[in-house]
Short mmCIF file of C-alpha atoms in Angstrom, two decimals:
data_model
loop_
_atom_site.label_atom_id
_atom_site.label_comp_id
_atom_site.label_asym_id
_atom_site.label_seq_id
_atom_site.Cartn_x
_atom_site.Cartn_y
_atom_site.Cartn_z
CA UNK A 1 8.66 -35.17 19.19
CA UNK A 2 5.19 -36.53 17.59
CA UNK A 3 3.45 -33.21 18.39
CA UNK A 4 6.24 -31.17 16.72
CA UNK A 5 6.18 -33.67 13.86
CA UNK A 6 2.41 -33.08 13.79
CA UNK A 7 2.80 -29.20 13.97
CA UNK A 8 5.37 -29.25 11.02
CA UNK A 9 2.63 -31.19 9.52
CA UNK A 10 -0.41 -29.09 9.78
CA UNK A 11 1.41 -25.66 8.81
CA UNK A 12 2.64 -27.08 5.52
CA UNK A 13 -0.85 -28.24 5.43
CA UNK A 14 -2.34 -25.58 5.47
CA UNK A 15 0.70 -23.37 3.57
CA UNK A 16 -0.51 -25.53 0.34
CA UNK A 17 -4.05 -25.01 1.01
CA UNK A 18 -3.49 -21.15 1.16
CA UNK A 19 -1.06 -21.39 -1.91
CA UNK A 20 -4.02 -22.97 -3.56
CA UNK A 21 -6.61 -20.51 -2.55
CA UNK A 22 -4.25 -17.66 -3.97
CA UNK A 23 -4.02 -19.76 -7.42
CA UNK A 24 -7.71 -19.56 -7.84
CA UNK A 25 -8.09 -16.15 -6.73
CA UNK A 26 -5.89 -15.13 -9.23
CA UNK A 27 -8.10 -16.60 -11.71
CA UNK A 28 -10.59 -14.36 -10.77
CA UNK A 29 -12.47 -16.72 -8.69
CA UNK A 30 -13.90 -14.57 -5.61
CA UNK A 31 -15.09 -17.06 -3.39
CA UNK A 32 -11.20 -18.56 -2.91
CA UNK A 33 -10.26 -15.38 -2.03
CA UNK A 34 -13.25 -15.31 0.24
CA UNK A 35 -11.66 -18.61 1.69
CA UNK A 36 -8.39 -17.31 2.33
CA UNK A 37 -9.88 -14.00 4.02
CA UNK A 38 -11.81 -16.52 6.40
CA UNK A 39 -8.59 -18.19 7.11
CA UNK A 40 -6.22 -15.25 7.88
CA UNK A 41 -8.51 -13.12 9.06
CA UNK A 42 -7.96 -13.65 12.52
CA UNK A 43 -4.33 -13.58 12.82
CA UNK A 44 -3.98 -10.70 11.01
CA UNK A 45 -6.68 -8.64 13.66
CA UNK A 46 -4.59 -9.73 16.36
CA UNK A 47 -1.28 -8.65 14.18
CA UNK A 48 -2.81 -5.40 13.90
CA UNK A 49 -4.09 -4.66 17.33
CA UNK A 50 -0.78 -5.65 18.44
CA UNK A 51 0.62 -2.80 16.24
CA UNK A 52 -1.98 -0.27 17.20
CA UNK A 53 -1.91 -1.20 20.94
CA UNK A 54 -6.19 -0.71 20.23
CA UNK A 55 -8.66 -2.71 18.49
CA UNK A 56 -11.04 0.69 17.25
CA UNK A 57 -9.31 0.38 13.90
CA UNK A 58 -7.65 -2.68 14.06
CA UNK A 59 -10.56 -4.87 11.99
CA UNK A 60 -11.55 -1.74 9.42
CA UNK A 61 -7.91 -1.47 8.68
CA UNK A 62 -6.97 -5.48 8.13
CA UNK A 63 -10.69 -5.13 6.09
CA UNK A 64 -9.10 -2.42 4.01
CA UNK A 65 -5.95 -4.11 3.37
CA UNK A 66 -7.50 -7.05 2.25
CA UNK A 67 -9.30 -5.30 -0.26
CA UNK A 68 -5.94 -4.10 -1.21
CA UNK A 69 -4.51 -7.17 -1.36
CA UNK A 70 -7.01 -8.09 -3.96
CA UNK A 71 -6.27 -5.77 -6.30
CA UNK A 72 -2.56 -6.60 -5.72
CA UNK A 73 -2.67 -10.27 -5.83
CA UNK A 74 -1.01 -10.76 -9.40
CA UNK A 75 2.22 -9.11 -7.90
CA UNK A 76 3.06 -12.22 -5.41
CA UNK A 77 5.74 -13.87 -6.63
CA UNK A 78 5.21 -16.57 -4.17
CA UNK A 79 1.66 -17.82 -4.06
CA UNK A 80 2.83 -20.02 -0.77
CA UNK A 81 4.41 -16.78 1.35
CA UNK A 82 0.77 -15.22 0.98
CA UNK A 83 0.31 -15.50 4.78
CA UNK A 84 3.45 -13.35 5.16
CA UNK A 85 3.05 -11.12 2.18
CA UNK A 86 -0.93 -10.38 3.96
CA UNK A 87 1.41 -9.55 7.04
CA UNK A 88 3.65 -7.42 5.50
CA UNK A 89 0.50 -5.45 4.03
CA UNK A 90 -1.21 -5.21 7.11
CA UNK A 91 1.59 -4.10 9.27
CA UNK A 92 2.60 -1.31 7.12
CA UNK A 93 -0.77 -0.04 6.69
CA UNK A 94 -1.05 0.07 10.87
CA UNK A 95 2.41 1.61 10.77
CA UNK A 96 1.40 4.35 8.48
CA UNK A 97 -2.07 4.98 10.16
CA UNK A 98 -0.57 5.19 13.76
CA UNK A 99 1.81 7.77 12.27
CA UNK A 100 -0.89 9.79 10.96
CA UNK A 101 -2.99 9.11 14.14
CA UNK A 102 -1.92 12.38 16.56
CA UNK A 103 -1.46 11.34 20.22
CA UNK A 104 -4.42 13.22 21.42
CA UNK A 105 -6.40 11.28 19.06
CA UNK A 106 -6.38 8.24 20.71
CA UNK A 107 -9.69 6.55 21.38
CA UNK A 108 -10.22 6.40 24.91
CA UNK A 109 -12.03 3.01 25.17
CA UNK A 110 -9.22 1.34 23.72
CA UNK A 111 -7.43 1.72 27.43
CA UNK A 112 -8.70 -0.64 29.81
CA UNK A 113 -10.18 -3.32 27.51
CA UNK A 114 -7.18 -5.55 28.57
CA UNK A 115 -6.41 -4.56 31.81
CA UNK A 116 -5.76 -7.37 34.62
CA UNK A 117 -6.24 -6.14 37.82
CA UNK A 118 -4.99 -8.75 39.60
CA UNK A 119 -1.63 -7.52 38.58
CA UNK A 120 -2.60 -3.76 37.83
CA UNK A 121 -1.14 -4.00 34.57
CA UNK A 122 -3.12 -2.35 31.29
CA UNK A 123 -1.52 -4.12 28.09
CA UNK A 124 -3.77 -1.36 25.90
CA UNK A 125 -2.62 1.77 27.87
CA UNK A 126 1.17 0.66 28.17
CA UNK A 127 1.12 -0.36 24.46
CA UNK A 128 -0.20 3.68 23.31
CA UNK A 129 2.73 4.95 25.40
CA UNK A 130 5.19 3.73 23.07
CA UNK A 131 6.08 5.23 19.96
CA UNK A 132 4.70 3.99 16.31
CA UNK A 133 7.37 1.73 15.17
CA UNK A 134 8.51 0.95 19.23
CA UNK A 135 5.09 -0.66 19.60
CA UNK A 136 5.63 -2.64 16.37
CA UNK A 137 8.86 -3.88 16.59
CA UNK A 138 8.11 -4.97 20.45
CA UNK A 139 5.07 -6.40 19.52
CA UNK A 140 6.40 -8.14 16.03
CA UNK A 141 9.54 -9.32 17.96
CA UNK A 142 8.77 -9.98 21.42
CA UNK A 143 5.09 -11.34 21.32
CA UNK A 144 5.10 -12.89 17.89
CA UNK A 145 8.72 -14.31 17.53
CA UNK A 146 9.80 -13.10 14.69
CA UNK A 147 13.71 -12.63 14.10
CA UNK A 148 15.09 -9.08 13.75
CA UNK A 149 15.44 -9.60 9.77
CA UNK A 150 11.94 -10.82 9.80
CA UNK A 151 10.22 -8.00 11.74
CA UNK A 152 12.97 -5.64 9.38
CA UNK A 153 11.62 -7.02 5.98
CA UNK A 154 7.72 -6.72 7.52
CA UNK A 155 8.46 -2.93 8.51
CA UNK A 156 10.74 -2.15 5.77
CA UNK A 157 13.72 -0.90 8.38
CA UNK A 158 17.00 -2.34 8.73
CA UNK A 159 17.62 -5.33 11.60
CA UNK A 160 19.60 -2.69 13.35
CA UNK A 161 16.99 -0.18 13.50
CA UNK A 162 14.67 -3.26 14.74
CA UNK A 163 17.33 -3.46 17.69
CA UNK A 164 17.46 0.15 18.44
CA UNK A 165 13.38 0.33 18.57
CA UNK A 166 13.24 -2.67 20.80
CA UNK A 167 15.51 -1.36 23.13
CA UNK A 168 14.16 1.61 23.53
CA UNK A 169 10.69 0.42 23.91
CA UNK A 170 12.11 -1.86 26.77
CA UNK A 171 13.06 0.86 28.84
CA UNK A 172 9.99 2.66 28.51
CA UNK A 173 7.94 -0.27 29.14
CA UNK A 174 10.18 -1.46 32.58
CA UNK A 175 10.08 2.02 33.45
CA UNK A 176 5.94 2.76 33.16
CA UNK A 177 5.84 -1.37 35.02
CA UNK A 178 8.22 -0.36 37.99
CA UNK A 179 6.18 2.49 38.20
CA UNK A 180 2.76 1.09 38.45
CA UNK B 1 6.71 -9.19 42.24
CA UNK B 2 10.22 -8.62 41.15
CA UNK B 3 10.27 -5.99 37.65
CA UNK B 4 11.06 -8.93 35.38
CA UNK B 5 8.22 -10.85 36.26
CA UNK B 6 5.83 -8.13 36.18
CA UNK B 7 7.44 -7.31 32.06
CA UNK B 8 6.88 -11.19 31.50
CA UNK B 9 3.19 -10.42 33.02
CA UNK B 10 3.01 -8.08 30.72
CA UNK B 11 4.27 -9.33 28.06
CA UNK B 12 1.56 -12.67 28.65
CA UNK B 13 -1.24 -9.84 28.89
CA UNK B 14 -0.50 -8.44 25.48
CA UNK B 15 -0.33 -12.04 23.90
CA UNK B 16 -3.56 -12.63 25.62
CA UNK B 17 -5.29 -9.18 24.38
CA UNK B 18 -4.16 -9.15 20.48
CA UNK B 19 -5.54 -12.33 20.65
CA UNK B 20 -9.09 -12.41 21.81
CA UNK B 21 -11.67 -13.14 19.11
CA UNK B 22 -12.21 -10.44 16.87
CA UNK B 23 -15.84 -8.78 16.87
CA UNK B 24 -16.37 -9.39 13.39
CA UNK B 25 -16.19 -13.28 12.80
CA UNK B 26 -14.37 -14.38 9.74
CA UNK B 27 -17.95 -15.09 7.77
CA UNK B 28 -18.49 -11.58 8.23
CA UNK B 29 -15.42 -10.48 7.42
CA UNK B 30 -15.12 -12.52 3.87
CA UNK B 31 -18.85 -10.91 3.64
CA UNK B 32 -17.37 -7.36 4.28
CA UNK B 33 -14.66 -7.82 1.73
CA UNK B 34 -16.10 -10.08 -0.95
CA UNK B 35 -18.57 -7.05 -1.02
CA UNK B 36 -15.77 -4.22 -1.66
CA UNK B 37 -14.45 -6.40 -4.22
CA UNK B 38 -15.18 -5.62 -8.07
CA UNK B 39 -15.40 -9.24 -9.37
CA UNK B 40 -14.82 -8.03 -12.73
CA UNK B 41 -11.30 -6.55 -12.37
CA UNK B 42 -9.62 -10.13 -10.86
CA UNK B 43 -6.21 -9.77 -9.59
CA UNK B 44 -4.19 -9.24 -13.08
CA UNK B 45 -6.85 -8.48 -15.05
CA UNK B 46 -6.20 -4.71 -12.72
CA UNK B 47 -2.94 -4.64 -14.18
CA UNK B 48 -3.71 -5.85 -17.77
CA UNK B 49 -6.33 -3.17 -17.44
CA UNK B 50 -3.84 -0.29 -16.20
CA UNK B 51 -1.70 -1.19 -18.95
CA UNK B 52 -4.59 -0.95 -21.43
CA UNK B 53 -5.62 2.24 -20.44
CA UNK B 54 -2.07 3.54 -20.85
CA UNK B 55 -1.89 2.32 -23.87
CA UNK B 56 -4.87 4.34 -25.25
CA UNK B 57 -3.65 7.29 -23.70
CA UNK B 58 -0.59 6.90 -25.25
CA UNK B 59 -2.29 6.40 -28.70
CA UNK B 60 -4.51 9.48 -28.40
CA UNK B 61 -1.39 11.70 -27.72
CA UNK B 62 -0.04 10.51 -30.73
CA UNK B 63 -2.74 10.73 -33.48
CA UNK B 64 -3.11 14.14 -31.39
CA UNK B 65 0.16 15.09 -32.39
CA UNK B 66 -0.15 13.89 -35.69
CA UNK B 67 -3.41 16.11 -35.98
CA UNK B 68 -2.31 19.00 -35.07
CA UNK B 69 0.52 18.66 -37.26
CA UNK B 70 -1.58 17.52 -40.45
CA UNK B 71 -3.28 21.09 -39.64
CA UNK B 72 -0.40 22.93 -40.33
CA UNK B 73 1.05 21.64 -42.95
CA UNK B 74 1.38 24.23 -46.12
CA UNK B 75 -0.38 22.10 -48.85
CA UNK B 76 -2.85 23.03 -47.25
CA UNK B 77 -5.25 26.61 -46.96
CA UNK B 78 -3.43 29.07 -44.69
CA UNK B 79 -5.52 31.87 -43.31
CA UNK B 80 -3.13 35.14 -42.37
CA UNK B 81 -3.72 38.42 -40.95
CA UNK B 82 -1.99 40.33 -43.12
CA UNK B 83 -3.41 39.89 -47.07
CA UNK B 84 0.64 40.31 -48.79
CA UNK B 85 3.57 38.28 -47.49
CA UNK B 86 6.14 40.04 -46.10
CA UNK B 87 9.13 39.37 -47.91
CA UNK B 88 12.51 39.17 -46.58
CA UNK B 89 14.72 38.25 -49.62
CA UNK B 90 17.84 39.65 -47.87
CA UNK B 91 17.17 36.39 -45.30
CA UNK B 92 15.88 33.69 -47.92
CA UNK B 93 12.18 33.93 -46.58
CA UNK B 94 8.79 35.03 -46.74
CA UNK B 95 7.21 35.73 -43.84
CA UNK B 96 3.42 35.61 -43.29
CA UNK B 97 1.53 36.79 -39.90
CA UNK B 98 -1.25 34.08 -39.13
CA UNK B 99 -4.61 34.54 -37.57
CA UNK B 100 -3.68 32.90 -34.34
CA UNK B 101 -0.82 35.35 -33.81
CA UNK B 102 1.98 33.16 -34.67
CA UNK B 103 4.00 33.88 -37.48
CA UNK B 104 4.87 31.18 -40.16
CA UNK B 105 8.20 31.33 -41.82
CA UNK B 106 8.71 30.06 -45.05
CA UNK B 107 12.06 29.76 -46.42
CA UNK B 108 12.94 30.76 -50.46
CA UNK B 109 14.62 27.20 -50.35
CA UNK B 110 15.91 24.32 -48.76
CA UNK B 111 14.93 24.13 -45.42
CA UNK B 112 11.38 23.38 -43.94
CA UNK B 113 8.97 26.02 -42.99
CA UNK B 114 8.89 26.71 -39.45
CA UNK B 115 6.16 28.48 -36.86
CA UNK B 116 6.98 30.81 -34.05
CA UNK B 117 5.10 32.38 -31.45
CA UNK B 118 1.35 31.88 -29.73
CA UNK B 119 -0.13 27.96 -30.36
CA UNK B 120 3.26 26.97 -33.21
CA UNK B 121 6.06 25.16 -30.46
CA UNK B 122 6.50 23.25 -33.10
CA UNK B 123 8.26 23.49 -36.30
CA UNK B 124 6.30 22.52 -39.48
CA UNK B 125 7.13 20.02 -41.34
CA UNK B 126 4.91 20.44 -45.03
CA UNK B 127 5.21 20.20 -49.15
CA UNK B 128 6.19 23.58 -50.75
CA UNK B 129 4.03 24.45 -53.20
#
């Protein structure tokens, strides 16, 4: 009860500390922003390498959409949503690049940096099996929590497209596990 | 290991792997960024400045337009090709062949002079003299 109470706590914490930071970004002051990249930053890496099932690109594309963010920052309605809004920007920039990104393009390394061979699963190499938006929704919905509308309004698809991905990706991913 | 546990393995592993420190600490990433950034152009100053440069655009079309059609207005010199006009009484205009190719056609009266042809999309809008 008291560490729930304390967790409620913290995150509106630190949601009016961001909200702040955004406030004097938007005033042009750069080192806020600088703050609020600092805070994010790593949540939004591991958002990312979740959607590209790789880290290669993961940290030059969150850099990028930061950047981007910048530029946009006068458009948030919501100064205290900027941790989703950063989300939202991030995800659909992975989205887009892992669309672009042709199969045999994948970088090689990126398999194996998470394998556990204790239980001969590969996190990195399972993840590239799976389709674009498969790997997203699984890894928006399944590892991060989010709710079907949430993961829909991040991705910009419908909560029963978010089903249908998830699905899917199940059976591939209980298919590849059985068979390893 | 029964298939659901090994997907819950799996699903732990992935947690475990999106999460591992970055290799670029968030100092250097505010670095990286803060660098990119153009601390003149803050936020809405980008779109103040979008909407500013529109704005001239917009301007310099107009007083374009409004140039080129001070240049053909008739109180004005009008060089043509061929020395007479051409008159077409039976049609209640004289006709003159310009320079540029397009042909001006000035009506006896009433309505405004008008340009056809190569560089006159326009009609002309002048003072008969």
């Amino acid at each position: 009860m008291t560490a729930s109470v304390l967790t409620v706590a913290f995150s509106e914490q630190r949601t009016s500390e961001l909200e702040a930071l955004v406030l004097r970004a938007r005033g042009g002051d750069t080192e806020a922003y600088g703050d609020l990249v600092e805070r994010t930053w790593s949540d939004l890496v591991a958002l990312a390498r979740g959607m590209l099932g790789g880290d290669a690109e993961a940290e030059d594309l969150v850099q990028e959409a930061l950047v981007h963010a910048w530029k946009r920052l006068w458009m948030l309605r919501q100064p205290e949503k900027v941790e989703a809004w950063l989300r939202r920007i991030v995800a659909r920039r992975c989205l887009s690049w892992a669309r672009r990104r042709r199969p045999q393009e994948l970088p090689p390394e990126t398999a194996g940096s998470a394998s556990d061979p204790a239980a001969g699963l590969d996190a990195a190499r399972l993840l590239q099996t799976l389709a674009p938006r498969q790997r997203a929704v699984l890894y928006l919905t399944w590892i991060e929590g989010c709710t079907d509308k949430e993961a829909g309004g991040i991705l910009g698809i419908r909560p029963a497209t978010i089903r249908v991905h998830r699905f899917r990706g199940m059976q591939i991913l209980r298919r590849l596990v059985r068979e390893q | 290991m029964t298939k659901d546990e090994k997907v819950q393995q799996l699903r732990r592993e992935i947690e475990r792997w999106s999460r591992r420190p970055p290799s670029r600490s968030p100092q250097m990433a505010r670095r990286a960024v803060l660098t990119r950034l153009d601390e003149r152009s803050p936020g809405r100053r980008w779109g103040l400045g979008w909407a500013a440069a529109a704005a001239v655009v917009v301007a310099a079309l107009g007083l374009g337009i409004l140039t080129s059609r001070s240049q053909l207005r008739l109180d004005q010199p009008v060089r043509t090709a061929s020395l007479d006009p051409m008159p077409r009484a039976a049609e209640g205009m004289v006709v003159y062949q310009l320079e540029s190719g397009a042909t001006l056609y000035v009506p006896l009266a009433g309505a405004a002079p008008r340009l056809q042809g190569t560089g006159a999309d326009k009609s002309v809008k002048g003072e008969r003299r």
